[in-house]
mmCIF file of C-alpha atoms in Angstrom:
data_model
loop_
_atom_site.group_PDB
_atom_site.id
_atom_site.type_symbol
_atom_site.label_atom_id
_atom_site.label_comp_id
_atom_site.label_asym_id
_atom_site.label_seq_id
_atom_site.Cartn_x
_atom_site.Cartn_y
_atom_site.Cartn_z
ATOM 1 C CA MET A 158 33.569 7.091 90.847
ATOM 2 C CA ARG A 159 32.527 4.497 88.176
ATOM 3 C CA ILE A 160 35.820 3.081 86.534
ATOM 4 C CA ALA A 161 35.726 0.481 83.603
ATOM 5 C CA VAL A 162 38.845 -1.477 82.682
ATOM 6 C CA SER A 163 38.970 -1.999 78.655
ATOM 7 C CA GLY A 164 41.516 -3.989 76.755
ATOM 8 C CA ALA A 165 42.157 -7.468 75.057
ATOM 9 C CA HIS A 166 42.106 -10.757 76.776
ATOM 10 C CA SER A 167 44.875 -11.691 78.855
ATOM 11 C CA GLN A 168 46.456 -8.266 79.368
ATOM 12 C CA GLY A 169 46.114 -7.854 82.934
ATOM 13 C CA LYS A 170 42.707 -6.230 83.584
ATOM 14 C CA SER A 171 41.721 -8.519 86.303
ATOM 15 C CA THR A 172 45.013 -8.304 88.113
ATOM 16 C CA PHE A 173 44.798 -4.361 87.689
ATOM 17 C CA VAL A 174 41.138 -4.473 89.274
ATOM 18 C CA HIS A 175 42.145 -6.760 91.951
ATOM 19 C CA ASP A 176 45.120 -4.547 93.048
ATOM 20 C CA TRP A 177 42.902 -1.555 92.886
ATOM 21 C CA VAL A 178 40.376 -3.000 95.193
ATOM 22 C CA ALA A 179 43.003 -4.421 97.608
ATOM 23 C CA SER A 180 44.210 -0.720 97.493
ATOM 24 C CA ASN A 181 40.937 1.088 97.648
ATOM 25 C CA SER A 182 38.873 -0.778 99.929
ATOM 26 C CA GLU A 183 35.873 1.461 99.252
ATOM 27 C CA TYR A 184 35.544 0.141 95.738
ATOM 28 C CA ILE A 185 33.106 -2.477 94.575
ATOM 29 C CA ARG A 186 34.588 -4.806 92.086
ATOM 30 C CA GLU A 187 32.109 -5.960 89.411
ATOM 31 C CA GLU A 188 33.473 -9.271 87.629
ATOM 32 C CA GLU A 189 33.868 -9.804 83.997
ATOM 33 C CA PRO A 190 31.010 -10.681 82.281
ATOM 34 C CA PHE A 191 32.123 -13.780 80.901
ATOM 35 C CA ARG A 192 33.122 -15.307 84.279
ATOM 36 C CA VAL A 193 29.785 -14.492 85.702
ATOM 37 C CA LEU A 194 27.742 -15.852 82.664
ATOM 38 C CA HIS A 195 30.363 -18.933 82.445
ATOM 39 C CA ALA A 196 29.475 -19.782 86.058
ATOM 40 C CA GLU A 197 25.974 -19.497 85.251
ATOM 41 C CA GLY A 198 26.250 -22.129 82.673
ATOM 42 C CA TYR A 199 26.402 -20.310 79.405
ATOM 43 C CA ASP A 200 28.912 -21.795 76.726
ATOM 44 C CA ILE A 201 30.358 -18.473 75.365
ATOM 45 C CA ARG A 202 32.700 -18.856 72.292
ATOM 46 C CA PHE A 203 35.194 -16.246 71.597
ATOM 47 C CA ARG A 204 37.382 -14.601 68.587
ATOM 48 C CA GLN A 205 36.067 -15.553 65.050
ATOM 49 C CA GLU A 206 34.009 -18.548 66.756
ATOM 50 C CA CYS A 207 31.607 -16.142 68.577
ATOM 51 C CA HIS A 208 28.103 -15.241 67.494
ATOM 52 C CA ARG A 209 25.570 -12.462 68.400
ATOM 53 C CA PHE A 210 24.290 -14.202 71.237
ATOM 54 C CA ASP A 211 27.896 -14.519 72.757
ATOM 55 C CA ASN A 212 28.895 -11.029 72.416
ATOM 56 C CA GLY A 213 25.484 -9.469 72.828
ATOM 57 C CA LEU A 214 24.755 -11.409 76.097
ATOM 58 C CA GLN A 215 28.207 -10.095 77.594
ATOM 59 C CA MET A 216 27.563 -6.466 76.325
ATOM 60 C CA TYR A 217 24.071 -6.403 77.826
ATOM 61 C CA TYR A 218 25.161 -8.035 81.245
ATOM 62 C CA ASN A 219 27.886 -5.395 81.526
ATOM 63 C CA ILE A 220 25.385 -2.543 80.471
ATOM 64 C CA SER A 221 23.050 -3.768 83.198
ATOM 65 C CA ARG A 222 25.802 -3.781 85.857
ATOM 66 C CA VAL A 223 27.092 -0.345 84.713
ATOM 67 C CA ASN A 224 23.178 1.037 84.696
ATOM 68 C CA ALA A 225 22.933 -0.556 88.322
ATOM 69 C CA TYR A 226 25.395 2.325 89.648
ATOM 70 C CA SER A 227 23.763 5.118 88.483
ATOM 71 C CA ASP A 228 24.965 7.686 91.052
ATOM 72 C CA SER A 229 28.384 9.049 90.375
ATOM 73 C CA SER A 230 29.237 8.766 94.184
ATOM 74 C CA ASN A 231 29.398 5.059 93.816
ATOM 75 C CA CYS A 232 32.646 3.568 94.155
ATOM 76 C CA VAL A 233 32.793 0.754 91.596
ATOM 77 C CA ILE A 234 35.466 -0.696 89.002
ATOM 78 C CA PHE A 235 34.298 -2.971 86.137
ATOM 79 C CA ASP A 236 36.644 -5.910 84.942
ATOM 80 C CA ARG A 237 35.471 -5.053 81.390
ATOM 81 C CA CYS A 238 34.027 -1.853 79.509
ATOM 82 C CA PRO A 239 31.117 -2.080 77.381
ATOM 83 C CA VAL A 240 33.047 -0.861 74.202
ATOM 84 C CA ASP A 241 35.058 -3.840 74.299
ATOM 85 C CA TYR A 242 32.113 -5.896 72.925
ATOM 86 C CA ILE A 243 32.292 -3.290 69.779
ATOM 87 C CA ALA A 244 35.850 -4.326 69.195
ATOM 88 C CA TYR A 245 35.412 -8.287 69.874
ATOM 89 C CA SER A 246 32.379 -8.107 67.393
ATOM 90 C CA GLN A 247 34.169 -6.217 64.856
ATOM 91 C CA TYR A 248 36.966 -8.643 64.913
ATOM 92 C CA THR A 249 34.494 -11.538 64.455
ATOM 93 C CA ALA A 250 32.747 -9.563 61.560
ATOM 94 C CA ASN A 251 36.007 -9.031 59.778
ATOM 95 C CA HIS A 252 36.513 -13.094 59.644
ATOM 96 C CA GLY A 253 32.852 -13.522 58.156
ATOM 97 C CA LYS A 254 32.591 -16.978 59.938
ATOM 98 C CA THR A 255 29.397 -16.337 61.976
ATOM 99 C CA ASP A 256 26.372 -14.278 62.125
ATOM 100 C CA ILE A 257 28.185 -11.264 63.327
ATOM 101 C CA ASP A 258 28.552 -8.616 60.770
ATOM 102 C CA ASN A 259 28.980 -4.871 60.251
ATOM 103 C CA ARG A 260 25.223 -4.324 60.852
ATOM 104 C CA PHE A 261 25.142 -6.024 64.152
ATOM 105 C CA VAL A 262 28.602 -4.050 65.089
ATOM 106 C CA ASP A 263 26.789 -0.821 64.070
ATOM 107 C CA SER A 264 23.806 -1.619 66.129
ATOM 108 C CA MET A 265 25.984 -2.015 69.302
ATOM 109 C CA VAL A 266 27.152 1.555 68.980
ATOM 110 C CA PRO A 267 24.175 3.593 70.416
ATOM 111 C CA ILE A 268 23.682 1.191 73.364
ATOM 112 C CA VAL A 269 27.428 1.267 74.262
ATOM 113 C CA ARG A 270 27.548 5.046 73.764
ATOM 114 C CA GLU A 271 24.604 5.503 76.428
ATOM 115 C CA ALA A 272 26.403 3.145 78.722
ATOM 116 C CA LEU A 273 29.594 5.022 78.642
ATOM 117 C CA GLU A 274 27.917 8.310 79.570
ATOM 118 C CA ARG A 275 27.443 6.605 83.016
ATOM 119 C CA LEU A 276 31.169 5.798 83.385
ATOM 120 C CA ASP A 277 33.587 8.406 84.974
ATOM 121 C CA LEU A 278 36.854 6.885 83.751
ATOM 122 C CA ILE A 279 37.863 4.191 81.182
ATOM 123 C CA VAL A 280 41.397 2.838 81.750
ATOM 124 C CA PHE A 281 42.730 1.044 78.496
ATOM 125 C CA LEU A 282 45.482 -1.573 79.212
ATOM 126 C CA PRO A 283 47.056 -2.097 75.625
ATOM 127 C CA ILE A 284 48.658 -5.231 74.306
ATOM 128 C CA THR A 285 52.063 -5.684 75.478
ATOM 129 C CA ASP A 286 54.399 -8.548 75.551
#
């Protein structure tokens, strides 16, 4: 089963994924794209300060990892879901301070939709206190 965990920053996604793998040892953990890319030297900006490069790079990295597990018999859990980058990009587009605009957000939809077809389950962790 291929599971992706979705939600805003600092809501417990990584903790959930860590706990899941600790309880389900047959699962592979796929780290959040920001952490992997940051470790590789990318300076990725957030919120209304991010650009197409920032969100596009993370989205394409996430999708490449989803695509690496093409067989539904794979047991993998992703610490981020491709659809999250649409939400983050729309947030930035709404602020109108960078090169992310509604057209860019719209261009992400078909790519993300295709990636979502390769997932078996999306776990959404909502914003909580």
